[in-house]
């Protein structure tokens, strides 16, 4: 990506191109991790909290600055999302940034129905009863409103039968379309295709190696 430089150079005022908002227990080690790596491989400057920068009942200053200075926030809405006060605090800030400075927001409905986000039900409704005891009605109402707003944005739906590699590819293309001038878009698309082919070929080689090792092990016992 050295020839193109960081995509974020197109917006000097932004520290990051993309801020990832997600529930760690649901997607940190699968979908969000894959997405984070795919975006970075295209030269996109991504902020993903992997160490828990927030403590107490407030968003940590480093995380807050990253969120506020990002051009796009990707919100990965998953089954246990609403159970995290951090996810909801960040989401409220994301909506505030979207309204005040036009930050782009891309929701990803990961194994959840968008209608359950717009009008919280089931797993998205139950946590609010516990949150309200600690944070009060006004805060909870602001979190509910943030969910409703983001739930009505056009996003990407991921069901359990979909190929996650294909979904990640679609999301990366959407992000690049927002960030990159048309003159460089095709070049970056070729990079995405090359990376995808590399991952597929690597997976095939690993599978072949396992099969070979297995056959060798059987032969040695014969």
GROMACS .gro file of C-alpha atoms in nm:
model
  222
    1UNK     CA    1   0.000   0.000   0.000
    2UNK     CA    2   0.307   0.224   0.006
    3UNK     CA    3   0.244   0.352  -0.345
    4UNK     CA    4  -0.096   0.485  -0.250
    5UNK     CA    5  -0.021   0.596   0.104
    6UNK     CA    6  -0.279   0.601   0.378
    7UNK     CA    7  -0.632   0.659   0.259
    8UNK     CA    8  -0.677   0.899   0.550
    9UNK     CA    9  -0.451   1.156   0.378
   10UNK     CA   10  -0.764   1.268   0.194
   11UNK     CA   11  -0.897   1.412   0.519
   12UNK     CA   12  -0.629   1.590   0.722
   13UNK     CA   13  -0.867   1.664   1.009
   14UNK     CA   14  -0.945   1.295   1.065
   15UNK     CA   15  -0.714   1.082   1.278
   16UNK     CA   16  -0.878   0.759   1.162
   17UNK     CA   17  -1.067   0.649   0.855
   18UNK     CA   18  -1.279   0.393   1.040
   19UNK     CA   19  -1.387   0.340   1.400
   20UNK     CA   20  -1.511  -0.011   1.485
   21UNK     CA   21  -1.792  -0.035   1.741
   22UNK     CA   22  -1.869  -0.396   1.839
   23UNK     CA   23  -1.946  -0.637   2.124
   24UNK     CA   24  -1.624  -0.818   2.202
   25UNK     CA   25  -1.773  -1.145   2.324
   26UNK     CA   26  -1.972  -1.181   2.000
   27UNK     CA   27  -1.735  -1.079   1.721
   28UNK     CA   28  -1.390  -0.973   1.848
   29UNK     CA   29  -1.221  -1.297   1.744
   30UNK     CA   30  -1.417  -1.366   1.428
   31UNK     CA   31  -1.609  -1.125   1.205
   32UNK     CA   32  -1.474  -0.796   1.345
   33UNK     CA   33  -1.118  -0.928   1.350
   34UNK     CA   34  -1.146  -1.034   0.985
   35UNK     CA   35  -1.295  -0.699   0.889
   36UNK     CA   36  -1.028  -0.505   1.076
   37UNK     CA   37  -0.749  -0.693   0.897
   38UNK     CA   38  -0.910  -0.661   0.554
   39UNK     CA   39  -0.952  -0.283   0.596
   40UNK     CA   40  -0.592  -0.241   0.712
   41UNK     CA   41  -0.464  -0.447   0.419
   42UNK     CA   42  -0.619  -0.184   0.191
   43UNK     CA   43  -0.434   0.098   0.367
   44UNK     CA   44  -0.736   0.210   0.567
   45UNK     CA   45  -0.651   0.358   0.906
   46UNK     CA   46  -0.871   0.166   1.153
   47UNK     CA   47  -0.932   0.210   1.524
   48UNK     CA   48  -1.029  -0.110   1.703
   49UNK     CA   49  -1.013  -0.122   2.082
   50UNK     CA   50  -0.840  -0.451   2.159
   51UNK     CA   51  -0.724  -0.374   2.512
   52UNK     CA   52  -1.025  -0.216   2.686
   53UNK     CA   53  -0.944   0.155   2.695
   54UNK     CA   54  -1.254   0.253   2.894
   55UNK     CA   55  -1.286   0.213   3.269
   56UNK     CA   56  -1.553   0.296   3.525
   57UNK     CA   57  -1.865   0.439   3.369
   58UNK     CA   58  -1.710   0.669   3.107
   59UNK     CA   59  -1.553   0.624   2.767
   60UNK     CA   60  -1.174   0.652   2.793
   61UNK     CA   61  -1.023   0.973   2.645
   62UNK     CA   62  -0.813   0.789   2.386
   63UNK     CA   63  -1.111   0.594   2.261
   64UNK     CA   64  -1.334   0.903   2.261
   65UNK     CA   65  -1.082   1.103   2.055
   66UNK     CA   66  -1.053   0.817   1.807
   67UNK     CA   67  -1.430   0.793   1.774
   68UNK     CA   68  -1.481   1.167   1.728
   69UNK     CA   69  -1.199   1.202   1.476
   70UNK     CA   70  -1.298   0.909   1.251
   71UNK     CA   71  -1.457   0.961   0.911
   72UNK     CA   72  -1.670   0.646   0.927
   73UNK     CA   73  -1.805   0.442   1.218
   74UNK     CA   74  -1.888   0.079   1.151
   75UNK     CA   75  -2.136  -0.051   1.409
   76UNK     CA   76  -2.147  -0.431   1.435
   77UNK     CA   77  -2.484  -0.503   1.595
   78UNK     CA   78  -2.482  -0.856   1.734
   79UNK     CA   79  -2.690  -1.071   1.969
   80UNK     CA   80  -2.539  -0.947   2.297
   81UNK     CA   81  -2.463  -0.592   2.184
   82UNK     CA   82  -2.717  -0.415   2.408
   83UNK     CA   83  -2.582  -0.592   2.715
   84UNK     CA   84  -2.267  -0.380   2.696
   85UNK     CA   85  -2.282  -0.029   2.842
   86UNK     CA   86  -1.964   0.052   2.648
   87UNK     CA   87  -2.123  -0.038   2.314
   88UNK     CA   88  -2.422   0.183   2.392
   89UNK     CA   89  -2.211   0.473   2.521
   90UNK     CA   90  -2.004   0.463   2.204
   91UNK     CA   91  -2.316   0.433   1.990
   92UNK     CA   92  -2.468   0.747   2.145
   93UNK     CA   93  -2.144   0.933   2.068
   94UNK     CA   94  -2.142   0.799   1.712
   95UNK     CA   95  -2.493   0.930   1.650
   96UNK     CA   96  -2.392   1.264   1.799
   97UNK     CA   97  -2.093   1.280   1.561
   98UNK     CA   98  -2.315   1.185   1.269
   99UNK     CA   99  -2.551   1.470   1.349
  100UNK     CA  100  -2.290   1.734   1.434
  101UNK     CA  101  -2.017   1.678   1.177
  102UNK     CA  102  -2.160   1.436   0.922
  103UNK     CA  103  -1.963   1.129   1.026
  104UNK     CA  104  -2.071   0.835   0.811
  105UNK     CA  105  -2.228   0.539   0.991
  106UNK     CA  106  -2.245   0.187   0.849
  107UNK     CA  107  -2.442  -0.064   1.058
  108UNK     CA  108  -2.377  -0.435   1.019
  109UNK     CA  109  -2.663  -0.652   1.141
  110UNK     CA  110  -2.468  -0.959   1.249
  111UNK     CA  111  -2.709  -1.248   1.307
  112UNK     CA  112  -2.979  -1.005   1.421
  113UNK     CA  113  -3.294  -0.868   1.260
  114UNK     CA  114  -3.283  -0.491   1.188
  115UNK     CA  115  -3.641  -0.459   1.314
  116UNK     CA  116  -3.525  -0.577   1.659
  117UNK     CA  117  -3.281  -0.287   1.661
  118UNK     CA  118  -3.527  -0.018   1.555
  119UNK     CA  119  -3.780  -0.125   1.817
  120UNK     CA  120  -3.573  -0.319   2.073
  121UNK     CA  121  -3.721  -0.657   2.161
  122UNK     CA  122  -3.595  -0.976   2.323
  123UNK     CA  123  -3.219  -0.970   2.383
  124UNK     CA  124  -3.207  -0.604   2.283
  125UNK     CA  125  -3.477  -0.502   2.528
  126UNK     CA  126  -3.393  -0.703   2.840
  127UNK     CA  127  -3.054  -0.538   2.917
  128UNK     CA  128  -3.210  -0.191   2.932
  129UNK     CA  129  -3.398  -0.281   3.248
  130UNK     CA  130  -3.066  -0.348   3.426
  131UNK     CA  131  -2.895  -0.047   3.268
  132UNK     CA  132  -3.173   0.185   3.384
  133UNK     CA  133  -3.117   0.099   3.751
  134UNK     CA  134  -2.761   0.225   3.728
  135UNK     CA  135  -2.773   0.500   3.466
  136UNK     CA  136  -3.125   0.644   3.493
  137UNK     CA  137  -3.405   0.700   3.245
  138UNK     CA  138  -3.254   0.993   3.053
  139UNK     CA  139  -2.937   0.804   2.964
  140UNK     CA  140  -3.129   0.491   2.872
  141UNK     CA  141  -3.363   0.692   2.649
  142UNK     CA  142  -3.062   0.837   2.467
  143UNK     CA  143  -2.923   0.487   2.412
  144UNK     CA  144  -3.258   0.361   2.284
  145UNK     CA  145  -3.277   0.656   2.046
  146UNK     CA  146  -2.924   0.587   1.919
  147UNK     CA  147  -3.020   0.226   1.846
  148UNK     CA  148  -3.335   0.338   1.666
  149UNK     CA  149  -3.144   0.588   1.453
  150UNK     CA  150  -2.868   0.347   1.352
  151UNK     CA  151  -3.117   0.067   1.298
  152UNK     CA  152  -3.283   0.278   1.029
  153UNK     CA  153  -2.961   0.341   0.835
  154UNK     CA  154  -2.888   0.134   0.528
  155UNK     CA  155  -2.645  -0.136   0.631
  156UNK     CA  156  -2.525  -0.489   0.571
  157UNK     CA  157  -2.721  -0.789   0.695
  158UNK     CA  158  -2.519  -1.098   0.789
  159UNK     CA  159  -2.714  -1.417   0.852
  160UNK     CA  160  -2.569  -1.747   0.967
  161UNK     CA  161  -2.573  -1.900   0.619
  162UNK     CA  162  -2.366  -1.629   0.452
  163UNK     CA  163  -1.999  -1.652   0.357
  164UNK     CA  164  -1.829  -1.407   0.596
  165UNK     CA  165  -1.541  -1.353   0.353
  166UNK     CA  166  -1.789  -1.228   0.093
  167UNK     CA  167  -1.954  -0.999   0.348
  168UNK     CA  168  -1.620  -0.852   0.456
  169UNK     CA  169  -1.537  -0.792   0.090
  170UNK     CA  170  -1.864  -0.600   0.045
  171UNK     CA  171  -1.803  -0.388   0.353
  172UNK     CA  172  -1.448  -0.302   0.245
  173UNK     CA  173  -1.576  -0.193  -0.095
  174UNK     CA  174  -1.839   0.029   0.067
  175UNK     CA  175  -1.576   0.193   0.287
  176UNK     CA  176  -1.335   0.247   0.000
  177UNK     CA  177  -1.613   0.398  -0.207
  178UNK     CA  178  -1.660   0.660   0.065
  179UNK     CA  179  -1.292   0.730   0.125
  180UNK     CA  180  -1.105   0.696  -0.201
  181UNK     CA  181  -1.106   0.926  -0.508
  182UNK     CA  182  -1.242   0.754  -0.819
  183UNK     CA  183  -0.897   0.760  -0.982
  184UNK     CA  184  -0.760   0.517  -0.721
  185UNK     CA  185  -1.070   0.312  -0.653
  186UNK     CA  186  -1.004   0.050  -0.921
  187UNK     CA  187  -0.645   0.006  -0.804
  188UNK     CA  188  -0.763  -0.060  -0.450
  189UNK     CA  189  -1.031  -0.300  -0.572
  190UNK     CA  190  -0.757  -0.503  -0.739
  191UNK     CA  191  -0.573  -0.510  -0.406
  192UNK     CA  192  -0.887  -0.639  -0.233
  193UNK     CA  193  -0.922  -0.912  -0.497
  194UNK     CA  194  -0.555  -1.010  -0.464
  195UNK     CA  195  -0.579  -1.031  -0.084
  196UNK     CA  196  -0.894  -1.241  -0.105
  197UNK     CA  197  -0.726  -1.483  -0.348
  198UNK     CA  198  -0.426  -1.505  -0.117
  199UNK     CA  199  -0.647  -1.600   0.181
  200UNK     CA  200  -0.833  -1.865  -0.022
  201UNK     CA  201  -0.510  -2.015  -0.162
  202UNK     CA  202  -0.347  -2.014   0.182
  203UNK     CA  203  -0.646  -2.199   0.325
  204UNK     CA  204  -0.620  -2.460   0.048
  205UNK     CA  205  -0.248  -2.510   0.112
  206UNK     CA  206  -0.307  -2.555   0.484
  207UNK     CA  207  -0.581  -2.811   0.415
  208UNK     CA  208  -0.352  -2.999   0.175
  209UNK     CA  209  -0.075  -3.000   0.435
  210UNK     CA  210  -0.306  -3.149   0.697
  211UNK     CA  211  -0.415  -3.421   0.453
  212UNK     CA  212  -0.052  -3.501   0.361
  213UNK     CA  213   0.054  -3.512   0.726
  214UNK     CA  214  -0.239  -3.735   0.808
  215UNK     CA  215  -0.155  -3.979   0.526
  216UNK     CA  216   0.210  -3.987   0.633
  217UNK     CA  217   0.108  -4.063   0.992
  218UNK     CA  218  -0.113  -4.352   0.881
  219UNK     CA  219   0.163  -4.494   0.662
  220UNK     CA  220   0.413  -4.490   0.945
  221UNK     CA  221   0.182  -4.704   1.156
  222UNK     CA  222   0.119  -4.964   0.885
   0.00000   0.00000   0.00000
